[in-house]
């Protein structure tokens, strides 16, 4: 494991201890034990890309100068705030989506002892973020900006989740509403802001930058986030479940406005469209298999590979048009991390 990653994980342990001795709540042994288990189950088990990106971006912004131990602790803490936010979203999203597995294990709410306590655990995870920020950033000139950033991004993500959910309302299932612009709108809000813009924005604030001066960076990161979610949609259907860590394919059953179904609607003939309308969004495995067979007939894997190449090229061109070499490096390091990802 890289040195930075092991330091990052040490900071998790430190932040967890602080939260478990929060002066605003008297912890009993039961309560500590619950929160500790809940955190260990939901916060650190992912790829940690978002959290580590805060540190990576900050290092690049500091142009390779070695970070002080204070800077390492602070960038790591902000990285963990992003991971906490993600944990909060995923615990609740898995309930809403009726998912079974996440990161290679049962979803938290599926554990017999947990059930709907998971809803409150999600709220707790969310509340831990301002606790961490207060403990470590209250004296910083950018404290208010950080709080506002997390608030803004949470609002955008919940709004994206809302449009994701209401497009799948039972009784109003209407595939003809699904289009690339709707897909873009959903994923921009539910994924791109918190996964791509937020980590870089945290690093920029720590480096003393004003976020209003980085609108172009934001737009490129949003486009990268959209590309990332197209990958997610593709992997939901085509990935190796062993590699991905979650059971393949709730998107078809859940009637999701996935990039795949949008592309299928664009490419299909009348007969195939009828098949799609009859089989999409049904729990029954024969219907799911029919949809997947149609995706194969339409060669969606190839369509995806072509999309991936083109998007990479376009993003690289916009990055190269950025005036600052340092900013270019931050953006490129992000893009390289996700290009052709398998999980
Ligand atoms: C996951 O999307 C959704 C989010 C991370 C946002 C949740 C927002 C809330 C306010 C709860 P997904 O359901 O498409 O992804 P996955 O396949 O990982 O479940
Ligand atoms: Mg989900
Ligand atoms: Mg979802």
mmCIF file of N, CA and C in Angstrom, residues 94 97-105 107 231-254 256 258 260 280 282-285 288-289 291-293 295-296 301 341-343:
data_model
loop_
_atom_site.group_PDB
_atom_site.id
_atom_site.type_symbol
_atom_site.label_atom_id
_atom_site.label_comp_id
_atom_site.label_asym_id
_atom_site.label_seq_id
_atom_site.Cartn_x
_atom_site.Cartn_y
_atom_site.Cartn_z
ATOM 1 N N UNK A 94 -29.075 2.411 -1.365
ATOM 2 C CA UNK A 94 -29.319 0.972 -1.457
ATOM 3 C C UNK A 94 -30.710 0.606 -0.945
ATOM 4 N N UNK A 97 -33.076 1.799 -3.791
ATOM 5 C CA UNK A 97 -32.980 0.969 -4.999
ATOM 6 C C UNK A 97 -33.281 -0.503 -4.727
ATOM 7 N N UNK A 98 -33.463 -0.867 -3.460
ATOM 8 C CA UNK A 98 -33.692 -2.280 -3.136
ATOM 9 C C UNK A 98 -32.487 -3.147 -3.497
ATOM 10 N N UNK A 99 -31.289 -2.586 -3.380
ATOM 11 C CA UNK A 99 -30.089 -3.338 -3.769
ATOM 12 C C UNK A 99 -29.770 -4.424 -2.747
ATOM 13 N N UNK A 100 -28.961 -5.369 -3.172
ATOM 14 C CA UNK A 100 -28.601 -6.486 -2.294
ATOM 15 C C UNK A 100 -27.163 -6.410 -1.814
ATOM 16 N N UNK A 101 -26.256 -6.109 -2.725
ATOM 17 C CA UNK A 101 -24.843 -6.102 -2.326
ATOM 18 C C UNK A 101 -24.196 -4.779 -2.709
ATOM 19 N N UNK A 102 -23.144 -4.492 -1.956
ATOM 20 C CA UNK A 102 -22.376 -3.266 -2.180
ATOM 21 C C UNK A 102 -20.953 -3.558 -1.753
ATOM 22 N N UNK A 103 -19.996 -3.184 -2.555
ATOM 23 C CA UNK A 103 -18.581 -3.383 -2.236
ATOM 24 C C UNK A 103 -18.305 -4.829 -1.803
ATOM 25 N N UNK A 104 -18.970 -5.756 -2.490
ATOM 26 C CA UNK A 104 -18.697 -7.172 -2.248
ATOM 27 C C UNK A 104 -19.362 -7.776 -1.030
ATOM 28 N N UNK A 105 -20.222 -6.999 -0.342
ATOM 29 C CA UNK A 105 -20.929 -7.575 0.817
ATOM 30 C C UNK A 105 -22.401 -7.176 0.786
ATOM 31 N N UNK A 107 -25.688 -5.261 1.528
ATOM 32 C CA UNK A 107 -25.935 -3.855 1.859
ATOM 33 C C UNK A 107 -26.207 -3.759 3.368
ATOM 34 N N UNK A 231 -20.016 4.925 -17.440
ATOM 35 C CA UNK A 231 -19.280 3.689 -17.146
ATOM 36 C C UNK A 231 -20.047 2.849 -16.124
ATOM 37 N N UNK A 232 -20.567 3.520 -15.088
ATOM 38 C CA UNK A 232 -21.330 2.819 -14.044
ATOM 39 C C UNK A 232 -22.536 2.103 -14.661
ATOM 40 N N UNK A 233 -23.236 2.799 -15.544
ATOM 41 C CA UNK A 233 -24.408 2.216 -16.209
ATOM 42 C C UNK A 233 -24.003 1.005 -17.047
ATOM 43 N N UNK A 234 -22.888 1.156 -17.753
ATOM 44 C CA UNK A 234 -22.394 0.062 -18.588
ATOM 45 C C UNK A 234 -22.011 -1.134 -17.713
ATOM 46 N N UNK A 235 -21.251 -0.851 -16.631
ATOM 47 C CA UNK A 235 -20.776 -1.934 -15.764
ATOM 48 C C UNK A 235 -21.932 -2.630 -15.049
ATOM 49 N N UNK A 236 -22.998 -1.893 -14.772
ATOM 50 C CA UNK A 236 -24.168 -2.471 -14.111
ATOM 51 C C UNK A 236 -24.681 -3.674 -14.896
ATOM 52 N N UNK A 237 -24.518 -3.643 -16.207
ATOM 53 C CA UNK A 237 -25.030 -4.718 -17.053
ATOM 54 C C UNK A 237 -23.919 -5.654 -17.530
ATOM 55 N N UNK A 238 -22.744 -5.095 -17.828
ATOM 56 C CA UNK A 238 -21.733 -5.895 -18.524
ATOM 57 C C UNK A 238 -20.514 -6.283 -17.697
ATOM 58 N N UNK A 239 -20.379 -5.779 -16.465
ATOM 59 C CA UNK A 239 -19.141 -6.071 -15.724
ATOM 60 C C UNK A 239 -19.143 -7.481 -15.156
ATOM 61 N N UNK A 240 -17.942 -7.915 -14.775
ATOM 62 C CA UNK A 240 -17.781 -9.162 -14.050
ATOM 63 C C UNK A 240 -18.162 -8.888 -12.586
ATOM 64 N N UNK A 241 -19.191 -9.555 -12.064
ATOM 65 C CA UNK A 241 -19.652 -9.243 -10.701
ATOM 66 C C UNK A 241 -18.568 -9.419 -9.647
ATOM 67 N N UNK A 242 -17.666 -10.373 -9.888
ATOM 68 C CA UNK A 242 -16.557 -10.594 -8.940
ATOM 69 C C UNK A 242 -15.690 -9.338 -8.829
ATOM 70 N N UNK A 243 -15.454 -8.707 -9.974
ATOM 71 C CA UNK A 243 -14.605 -7.520 -9.996
ATOM 72 C C UNK A 243 -15.362 -6.306 -9.454
ATOM 73 N N UNK A 244 -16.624 -6.216 -9.803
ATOM 74 C CA UNK A 244 -17.402 -5.016 -9.498
ATOM 75 C C UNK A 244 -17.784 -4.918 -8.019
ATOM 76 N N UNK A 245 -17.998 -6.053 -7.374
ATOM 77 C CA UNK A 245 -18.346 -6.021 -5.958
ATOM 78 C C UNK A 245 -19.823 -5.847 -5.684
ATOM 79 N N UNK A 246 -20.641 -5.811 -6.731
ATOM 80 C CA UNK A 246 -22.083 -5.823 -6.480
ATOM 81 C C UNK A 246 -22.765 -6.699 -7.529
ATOM 82 N N UNK A 247 -23.899 -7.237 -7.169
ATOM 83 C CA UNK A 247 -24.612 -8.112 -8.089
ATOM 84 C C UNK A 247 -25.001 -7.300 -9.323
ATOM 85 N N UNK A 248 -24.802 -7.909 -10.457
ATOM 86 C CA UNK A 248 -25.078 -7.237 -11.719
ATOM 87 C C UNK A 248 -26.562 -6.912 -11.846
ATOM 88 N N UNK A 249 -26.791 -5.724 -12.358
ATOM 89 C CA UNK A 249 -28.058 -5.402 -12.973
ATOM 90 C C UNK A 249 -29.276 -5.253 -12.097
ATOM 91 N N UNK A 250 -29.373 -4.162 -11.353
ATOM 92 C CA UNK A 250 -30.711 -3.803 -10.916
ATOM 93 C C UNK A 250 -31.269 -2.702 -11.822
ATOM 94 N N UNK A 251 -30.441 -2.124 -12.677
ATOM 95 C CA UNK A 251 -30.917 -1.003 -13.498
ATOM 96 C C UNK A 251 -32.079 -1.403 -14.415
ATOM 97 N N UNK A 252 -31.976 -2.574 -15.045
ATOM 98 C CA UNK A 252 -33.038 -3.007 -15.977
ATOM 99 C C UNK A 252 -34.334 -3.244 -15.200
ATOM 100 N N UNK A 253 -34.224 -4.018 -14.105
ATOM 101 C CA UNK A 253 -35.412 -4.295 -13.286
ATOM 102 C C UNK A 253 -35.998 -3.000 -12.724
ATOM 103 N N UNK A 254 -35.110 -2.095 -12.317
ATOM 104 C CA UNK A 254 -35.556 -0.858 -11.657
ATOM 105 C C UNK A 254 -36.033 0.223 -12.635
ATOM 106 N N UNK A 256 -34.381 1.978 -14.696
ATOM 107 C CA UNK A 256 -33.530 3.170 -14.606
ATOM 108 C C UNK A 256 -33.315 3.816 -15.970
ATOM 109 N N UNK A 258 -30.907 4.498 -17.700
ATOM 110 C CA UNK A 258 -29.500 4.175 -17.859
ATOM 111 C C UNK A 258 -29.041 4.595 -19.263
ATOM 112 N N UNK A 260 -27.460 2.862 -21.249
ATOM 113 C CA UNK A 260 -27.665 1.738 -22.169
ATOM 114 C C UNK A 260 -29.063 1.749 -22.776
ATOM 115 N N UNK A 280 -38.638 -3.981 -20.340
ATOM 116 C CA UNK A 280 -37.812 -3.132 -19.470
ATOM 117 C C UNK A 280 -38.568 -2.799 -18.187
ATOM 118 N N UNK A 282 -39.118 -4.858 -15.591
ATOM 119 C CA UNK A 282 -39.834 -5.985 -14.977
ATOM 120 C C UNK A 282 -38.853 -6.804 -14.146
ATOM 121 N N UNK A 283 -39.299 -7.247 -12.975
ATOM 122 C CA UNK A 283 -38.421 -8.001 -12.083
ATOM 123 C C UNK A 283 -38.066 -9.384 -12.608
ATOM 124 N N UNK A 284 -38.949 -9.933 -13.400
ATOM 125 C CA UNK A 284 -38.843 -11.295 -13.907
ATOM 126 C C UNK A 284 -37.584 -11.518 -14.760
ATOM 127 N N UNK A 285 -36.867 -12.618 -14.449
ATOM 128 C CA UNK A 285 -35.531 -12.775 -15.052
ATOM 129 C C UNK A 285 -35.583 -13.014 -16.563
ATOM 130 N N UNK A 288 -35.533 -9.598 -18.088
ATOM 131 C CA UNK A 288 -34.189 -9.023 -18.009
ATOM 132 C C UNK A 288 -33.305 -9.626 -19.098
ATOM 133 N N UNK A 289 -33.412 -10.952 -19.266
ATOM 134 C CA UNK A 289 -32.603 -11.627 -20.285
ATOM 135 C C UNK A 289 -32.965 -11.124 -21.687
ATOM 136 N N UNK A 291 -33.997 -8.142 -22.468
ATOM 137 C CA UNK A 291 -33.403 -6.809 -22.634
ATOM 138 C C UNK A 291 -31.905 -6.949 -22.920
ATOM 139 N N UNK A 292 -31.255 -7.830 -22.153
ATOM 140 C CA UNK A 292 -29.810 -8.010 -22.367
ATOM 141 C C UNK A 292 -29.516 -8.552 -23.761
ATOM 142 N N UNK A 293 -30.370 -9.463 -24.231
ATOM 143 C CA UNK A 293 -30.179 -10.006 -25.581
ATOM 144 C C UNK A 293 -30.315 -8.891 -26.618
ATOM 145 N N UNK A 295 -29.668 -5.727 -26.084
ATOM 146 C CA UNK A 295 -28.443 -4.917 -25.976
ATOM 147 C C UNK A 295 -27.318 -5.564 -26.792
ATOM 148 N N UNK A 296 -27.257 -6.902 -26.744
ATOM 149 C CA UNK A 296 -26.224 -7.582 -27.530
ATOM 150 C C UNK A 296 -26.484 -7.449 -29.016
ATOM 151 N N UNK A 301 -22.048 -2.969 -26.495
ATOM 152 C CA UNK A 301 -20.673 -2.964 -25.961
ATOM 153 C C UNK A 301 -19.759 -2.165 -26.874
ATOM 154 N N UNK A 341 -11.948 1.978 -16.793
ATOM 155 C CA UNK A 341 -12.057 1.249 -15.524
ATOM 156 C C UNK A 341 -12.999 0.047 -15.677
ATOM 157 N N UNK A 342 -12.712 -0.998 -14.887
ATOM 158 C CA UNK A 342 -13.509 -2.229 -14.920
ATOM 159 C C UNK A 342 -14.372 -2.364 -13.679
ATOM 160 N N UNK A 343 -14.194 -1.437 -12.735
ATOM 161 C CA UNK A 343 -15.009 -1.495 -11.516
ATOM 162 C C UNK A 343 -15.203 -0.113 -10.924
#
